[in-house]
């Protein structure tokens, strides 16, 4: 084998021209130069495919004993290895940033999700430039790189269409190609997509059969085919991260109907069944214990009988969603087979970026945003029953019950967000690489963690960790390569120390033992059990004989527990996990959290054509009075269409013209729609159309009076009896002159939403004190600038 001539620890690899004779005339027979050689990784470097599913618990997939059929995962496991002690961080963005960098999540600023970032280094959501992503390292060593799906690592103040794009996959993330979405979740039928950094619309509608996971797979398959057709000698790194199975649980009805009746017995019985299958499969030890249900989780028998059919349907929909996702993964694997590169491709199939999600309340949700707004009570049992047949459809934004999340984490305790216990962090993982693994269908039980993925891939590719990237000295990766375990089931584990922390839920693993303490319950916005950190009760488990953390030994071994508590504190300080931060609402406010914001002051000015603006890119109008003013030209015969819209079908508001008349619609969670219509149409010519909302005050989510004006003259009034206090949407955006995504009201569709006149500008004013109900055009810019 020819020795590698590149100095790969400094990236980009420095160009080093070789000295030699330089002739005067290119026709001179002594003129000779070495051929131009494209940069490639070392010979034998494999292709890499990382598949990272979303919000799947350890006990969900049939490959690990679960009730959701995942035949592709089973096929890959039969030809590769199952890892039953692989761990994540308990939350999506932290897991992803940790995996993509090989560093602990606080080390790369991702102590929680980007939407709750603070100014603390471990929670800033800003990746230090001393910790370059794996994709950058591979690209600068000659790999082709592409990402398809979810990217939740972009700081919220950098998520607008203007960037900056340093944290975007195809900006500074190391991926040459990106097709997917920015943020934590997306509507599977109507997503807000980006091709690179350019906003694009889905190629079809739900009515035409569109589904995001299928679309992402189409793009990934096409890219891999083209890459191998044009660059057969160059390995690729593909990162496939669908939004599935994060809520909303969207899946075509026929996939959910496969599971009809299978969950009618409830989550307690389901958990026992999963536990038995796990032992039968051998994916958990024969002596593993089934952990008990906590008091915070209601027993199935104690749930209202009239709600149980809805609850069962929620799980049928989720199971269909996971099977549908696994089917799309199968299309990727089949493509590798067709291209003849399956044997030379490392496939990581990580079944979940954290434990199953308990963010849907005990009753589940038809619109999960109800709980995020503290308004879950609006979804009464009667309402839920009326929507039972619509779960999983384009008219839903659904989530399943906490009880199902608990069952999908069998045999472990707790759920997503609870980083202390394995139910939040242990995810079944499959590693498939025929050229590098001699055993087929094996099980590996060494402790491993998501930060081990990057060093594993580098070692398999024969690449060193870079010491310098783009002129910046790099800190060492904090993970441990898993390559040692591939062909030695009994090899002593090398990753034997790992801290965990999320919202104060914390723990540590060291040489088989784990010390843990749960601080906060995920589905409780105001957790009555949460006290000071020092009052948290710690538990102690011996992992060598207790796979599932079922036997608490804290009372028997207090000295060991104290030592591990001290070790947690040392590791937490080392990796920026301090200070701990269990705040909820305060962290959603940029000023209180201490993170930058695009918006300053109480006014924001928009121009026609602006769109795809995330909620963090628009001045907040929640829980306060506000006005919207638009200067428009109305053509002869009148105008129609949207002036400005924020949110969509599942919550939001819009100012628009219908039949020429100004209209204000406020949609509360898709449950209540309050509409105010002007008495007359906007006349032909240039006019100001204005909506004023006078908030009632007295707390959150209150209503208010609505008044519509043309050129300062009142032309209509009405009322919105309630509002959303915290968030309109996790994926819908704000648009000027039309509405993309789903629509706030059925008065128009995306296709008919475009304003047929001309918009000069639109301005939002919060707490507006302009009693003339009119903005002087000559003073508009001065007013806007003065308020920023």
PDB file of C-alpha atoms in Angstrom, residues 243-396:
ATOM      1  CA  UNK A 243     -37.862  14.569  11.725  1.00  0.00           C
ATOM      2  CA  UNK A 244     -39.452  11.197  12.448  1.00  0.00           C
ATOM      3  CA  UNK A 245     -40.573  10.129  14.952  1.00  0.00           C
ATOM      4  CA  UNK A 246     -40.672  13.497  16.716  1.00  0.00           C
ATOM      5  CA  UNK A 247     -44.133  14.956  17.094  1.00  0.00           C
ATOM      6  CA  UNK A 248     -46.240  15.683  15.171  1.00  0.00           C
ATOM      7  CA  UNK A 249     -46.773  11.974  14.557  1.00  0.00           C
ATOM      8  CA  UNK A 250     -47.772  12.263  10.906  1.00  0.00           C
ATOM      9  CA  UNK A 251     -48.185   9.146   8.807  1.00  0.00           C
ATOM     10  CA  UNK A 252     -50.527   7.963   6.046  1.00  0.00           C
ATOM     11  CA  UNK A 253     -53.565   6.235   7.535  1.00  0.00           C
ATOM     12  CA  UNK A 254     -52.802   2.800   6.085  1.00  0.00           C
ATOM     13  CA  UNK A 255     -49.582   2.590   8.105  1.00  0.00           C
ATOM     14  CA  UNK A 256     -51.373   3.335  11.380  1.00  0.00           C
ATOM     15  CA  UNK A 257     -54.245   0.991  10.578  1.00  0.00           C
ATOM     16  CA  UNK A 258     -51.802  -1.943  10.512  1.00  0.00           C
ATOM     17  CA  UNK A 259     -51.755  -1.706  14.306  1.00  0.00           C
ATOM     18  CA  UNK A 260     -55.511  -1.486  14.893  1.00  0.00           C
ATOM     19  CA  UNK A 261     -56.410  -3.034  18.222  1.00  0.00           C
ATOM     20  CA  UNK A 262     -52.850  -3.892  19.226  1.00  0.00           C
ATOM     21  CA  UNK A 263     -52.651  -1.334  22.036  1.00  0.00           C
ATOM     22  CA  UNK A 264     -56.143  -1.595  23.508  1.00  0.00           C
ATOM     23  CA  UNK A 265     -54.768  -3.191  26.682  1.00  0.00           C
ATOM     24  CA  UNK A 266     -52.810  -0.050  27.562  1.00  0.00           C
ATOM     25  CA  UNK A 267     -49.282   0.870  28.465  1.00  0.00           C
ATOM     26  CA  UNK A 268     -48.868  -1.221  31.630  1.00  0.00           C
ATOM     27  CA  UNK A 269     -49.631  -4.460  29.780  1.00  0.00           C
ATOM     28  CA  UNK A 270     -47.635  -3.329  26.756  1.00  0.00           C
ATOM     29  CA  UNK A 271     -44.591  -2.729  28.929  1.00  0.00           C
ATOM     30  CA  UNK A 272     -44.739  -6.291  30.265  1.00  0.00           C
ATOM     31  CA  UNK A 273     -45.001  -7.664  26.741  1.00  0.00           C
ATOM     32  CA  UNK A 274     -42.028  -5.664  25.524  1.00  0.00           C
ATOM     33  CA  UNK A 275     -39.992  -6.775  28.539  1.00  0.00           C
ATOM     34  CA  UNK A 276     -40.711 -10.426  27.765  1.00  0.00           C
ATOM     35  CA  UNK A 277     -39.743  -9.999  24.090  1.00  0.00           C
ATOM     36  CA  UNK A 278     -36.522  -8.212  25.040  1.00  0.00           C
ATOM     37  CA  UNK A 279     -35.457 -11.156  27.169  1.00  0.00           C
ATOM     38  CA  UNK A 280     -36.470 -13.596  24.456  1.00  0.00           C
ATOM     39  CA  UNK A 281     -34.359 -11.695  21.914  1.00  0.00           C
ATOM     40  CA  UNK A 282     -31.468 -11.429  24.338  1.00  0.00           C
ATOM     41  CA  UNK A 283     -31.169  -7.645  23.935  1.00  0.00           C
ATOM     42  CA  UNK A 284     -31.332  -7.271  27.719  1.00  0.00           C
ATOM     43  CA  UNK A 285     -29.755  -9.609  30.264  1.00  0.00           C
ATOM     44  CA  UNK A 286     -31.797 -12.505  31.618  1.00  0.00           C
ATOM     45  CA  UNK A 287     -31.543 -11.026  35.130  1.00  0.00           C
ATOM     46  CA  UNK A 288     -32.629  -7.492  34.109  1.00  0.00           C
ATOM     47  CA  UNK A 289     -35.450  -6.018  36.156  1.00  0.00           C
ATOM     48  CA  UNK A 290     -38.566  -4.236  34.927  1.00  0.00           C
ATOM     49  CA  UNK A 291     -38.593  -0.854  36.645  1.00  0.00           C
ATOM     50  CA  UNK A 292     -41.744   0.283  38.395  1.00  0.00           C
ATOM     51  CA  UNK A 293     -44.132   2.977  37.157  1.00  0.00           C
ATOM     52  CA  UNK A 294     -43.665   6.291  38.956  1.00  0.00           C
ATOM     53  CA  UNK A 295     -46.602   8.015  40.656  1.00  0.00           C
ATOM     54  CA  UNK A 296     -46.418  10.878  38.146  1.00  0.00           C
ATOM     55  CA  UNK A 297     -47.498   8.427  35.410  1.00  0.00           C
ATOM     56  CA  UNK A 298     -51.145   7.393  35.645  1.00  0.00           C
ATOM     57  CA  UNK A 299     -51.955   3.691  35.445  1.00  0.00           C
ATOM     58  CA  UNK A 300     -53.888   2.656  32.351  1.00  0.00           C
ATOM     59  CA  UNK A 301     -56.738   1.336  34.501  1.00  0.00           C
ATOM     60  CA  UNK A 302     -57.094   4.779  36.092  1.00  0.00           C
ATOM     61  CA  UNK A 303     -57.457   6.637  32.796  1.00  0.00           C
ATOM     62  CA  UNK A 304     -61.004   7.665  31.779  1.00  0.00           C
ATOM     63  CA  UNK A 305     -62.690   4.830  29.911  1.00  0.00           C
ATOM     64  CA  UNK A 306     -64.108   7.173  27.290  1.00  0.00           C
ATOM     65  CA  UNK A 307     -60.577   8.403  26.478  1.00  0.00           C
ATOM     66  CA  UNK A 308     -58.962   4.978  26.127  1.00  0.00           C
ATOM     67  CA  UNK A 309     -59.904   4.445  22.444  1.00  0.00           C
ATOM     68  CA  UNK A 310     -58.243   7.782  21.640  1.00  0.00           C
ATOM     69  CA  UNK A 311     -55.153   6.834  23.640  1.00  0.00           C
ATOM     70  CA  UNK A 312     -54.911   3.505  21.834  1.00  0.00           C
ATOM     71  CA  UNK A 313     -55.210   5.272  18.477  1.00  0.00           C
ATOM     72  CA  UNK A 314     -52.357   7.602  19.444  1.00  0.00           C
ATOM     73  CA  UNK A 315     -50.065   4.608  19.839  1.00  0.00           C
ATOM     74  CA  UNK A 316     -51.298   2.993  16.621  1.00  0.00           C
ATOM     75  CA  UNK A 317     -50.383   6.168  14.778  1.00  0.00           C
ATOM     76  CA  UNK A 318     -46.959   6.339  16.423  1.00  0.00           C
ATOM     77  CA  UNK A 319     -46.199   2.685  15.615  1.00  0.00           C
ATOM     78  CA  UNK A 320     -47.159   3.254  11.989  1.00  0.00           C
ATOM     79  CA  UNK A 321     -44.970   6.360  11.918  1.00  0.00           C
ATOM     80  CA  UNK A 322     -41.914   4.441  13.137  1.00  0.00           C
ATOM     81  CA  UNK A 323     -42.485   1.566  10.718  1.00  0.00           C
ATOM     82  CA  UNK A 324     -42.930   4.029   7.841  1.00  0.00           C
ATOM     83  CA  UNK A 325     -39.640   5.688   8.811  1.00  0.00           C
ATOM     84  CA  UNK A 326     -37.812   2.373   8.956  1.00  0.00           C
ATOM     85  CA  UNK A 327     -39.167   1.601   5.478  1.00  0.00           C
ATOM     86  CA  UNK A 328     -37.550   4.785   4.166  1.00  0.00           C
ATOM     87  CA  UNK A 329     -34.255   3.767   5.786  1.00  0.00           C
ATOM     88  CA  UNK A 330     -34.603   0.544   3.814  1.00  0.00           C
ATOM     89  CA  UNK A 331     -34.616   2.532   0.593  1.00  0.00           C
ATOM     90  CA  UNK A 332     -31.223   3.975   1.546  1.00  0.00           C
ATOM     91  CA  UNK A 333     -29.822   0.533   2.322  1.00  0.00           C
ATOM     92  CA  UNK A 334     -31.225  -0.876  -0.916  1.00  0.00           C
ATOM     93  CA  UNK A 335     -29.527   1.941  -2.822  1.00  0.00           C
ATOM     94  CA  UNK A 336     -26.170   1.053  -1.272  1.00  0.00           C
ATOM     95  CA  UNK A 337     -26.734  -2.533  -2.374  1.00  0.00           C
ATOM     96  CA  UNK A 338     -27.634  -1.470  -5.910  1.00  0.00           C
ATOM     97  CA  UNK A 339     -24.488   0.659  -6.094  1.00  0.00           C
ATOM     98  CA  UNK A 340     -22.363  -2.249  -4.895  1.00  0.00           C
ATOM     99  CA  UNK A 341     -20.982  -0.359  -1.887  1.00  0.00           C
ATOM    100  CA  UNK A 342     -22.953  -1.804   1.044  1.00  0.00           C
ATOM    101  CA  UNK A 343     -20.044  -3.925   2.289  1.00  0.00           C
ATOM    102  CA  UNK A 344     -17.723  -0.922   2.267  1.00  0.00           C
ATOM    103  CA  UNK A 345     -20.117   1.414   4.097  1.00  0.00           C
ATOM    104  CA  UNK A 346     -20.224   1.928   7.847  1.00  0.00           C
ATOM    105  CA  UNK A 347     -23.870   2.323   8.805  1.00  0.00           C
ATOM    106  CA  UNK A 348     -24.760   3.700  12.204  1.00  0.00           C
ATOM    107  CA  UNK A 349     -28.485   3.197  12.775  1.00  0.00           C
ATOM    108  CA  UNK A 350     -29.110   5.121  16.005  1.00  0.00           C
ATOM    109  CA  UNK A 351     -32.728   4.481  16.948  1.00  0.00           C
ATOM    110  CA  UNK A 352     -33.485   7.710  18.749  1.00  0.00           C
ATOM    111  CA  UNK A 353     -31.619  10.857  19.749  1.00  0.00           C
ATOM    112  CA  UNK A 354     -33.016  10.483  23.275  1.00  0.00           C
ATOM    113  CA  UNK A 355     -35.659   8.426  25.026  1.00  0.00           C
ATOM    114  CA  UNK A 356     -39.292   8.457  23.968  1.00  0.00           C
ATOM    115  CA  UNK A 357     -40.921  11.857  24.385  1.00  0.00           C
ATOM    116  CA  UNK A 358     -43.290  12.527  27.282  1.00  0.00           C
ATOM    117  CA  UNK A 359     -44.095  16.044  26.109  1.00  0.00           C
ATOM    118  CA  UNK A 360     -47.690  15.148  25.165  1.00  0.00           C
ATOM    119  CA  UNK A 361     -49.312  15.162  28.670  1.00  0.00           C
ATOM    120  CA  UNK A 362     -51.106  12.160  30.162  1.00  0.00           C
ATOM    121  CA  UNK A 363     -53.996  12.587  27.727  1.00  0.00           C
ATOM    122  CA  UNK A 364     -51.816  12.984  24.678  1.00  0.00           C
ATOM    123  CA  UNK A 365     -52.511  15.863  22.325  1.00  0.00           C
ATOM    124  CA  UNK A 366     -54.231  16.537  19.035  1.00  0.00           C
ATOM    125  CA  UNK A 367     -52.126  19.713  18.889  1.00  0.00           C
ATOM    126  CA  UNK A 368     -49.009  19.406  21.043  1.00  0.00           C
ATOM    127  CA  UNK A 369     -48.650  23.202  21.092  1.00  0.00           C
ATOM    128  CA  UNK A 370     -51.561  23.317  23.520  1.00  0.00           C
ATOM    129  CA  UNK A 371     -49.333  21.935  26.265  1.00  0.00           C
ATOM    130  CA  UNK A 372     -46.400  24.165  25.298  1.00  0.00           C
ATOM    131  CA  UNK A 373     -48.731  27.130  25.816  1.00  0.00           C
ATOM    132  CA  UNK A 374     -50.070  25.831  29.120  1.00  0.00           C
ATOM    133  CA  UNK A 375     -53.495  25.380  27.495  1.00  0.00           C
ATOM    134  CA  UNK A 376     -53.819  21.588  27.368  1.00  0.00           C
ATOM    135  CA  UNK A 377     -57.173  21.855  29.169  1.00  0.00           C
ATOM    136  CA  UNK A 378     -58.714  23.141  25.919  1.00  0.00           C
ATOM    137  CA  UNK A 379     -58.352  19.636  24.510  1.00  0.00           C
ATOM    138  CA  UNK A 380     -61.139  18.053  26.515  1.00  0.00           C
ATOM    139  CA  UNK A 381     -61.913  14.327  26.294  1.00  0.00           C
ATOM    140  CA  UNK A 382     -64.932  15.234  24.170  1.00  0.00           C
ATOM    141  CA  UNK A 383     -62.711  17.221  21.794  1.00  0.00           C
ATOM    142  CA  UNK A 384     -60.178  14.398  21.601  1.00  0.00           C
ATOM    143  CA  UNK A 385     -62.862  11.825  20.799  1.00  0.00           C
ATOM    144  CA  UNK A 386     -64.196  14.047  18.048  1.00  0.00           C
ATOM    145  CA  UNK A 387     -60.733  14.099  16.473  1.00  0.00           C
ATOM    146  CA  UNK A 388     -59.870  10.428  16.935  1.00  0.00           C
ATOM    147  CA  UNK A 389     -59.998   9.545  13.232  1.00  0.00           C
ATOM    148  CA  UNK A 390     -57.848  12.566  12.342  1.00  0.00           C
ATOM    149  CA  UNK A 391     -54.776  11.677  14.417  1.00  0.00           C
ATOM    150  CA  UNK A 392     -51.783  11.438  12.094  1.00  0.00           C
ATOM    151  CA  UNK A 393     -53.528  13.343   9.301  1.00  0.00           C
ATOM    152  CA  UNK A 394     -52.632  16.772   7.860  1.00  0.00           C
ATOM    153  CA  UNK A 395     -55.272  18.353  10.124  1.00  0.00           C
ATOM    154  CA  UNK A 396     -53.457  17.142  13.270  1.00  0.00           C
TER     155      UNK A 396
END
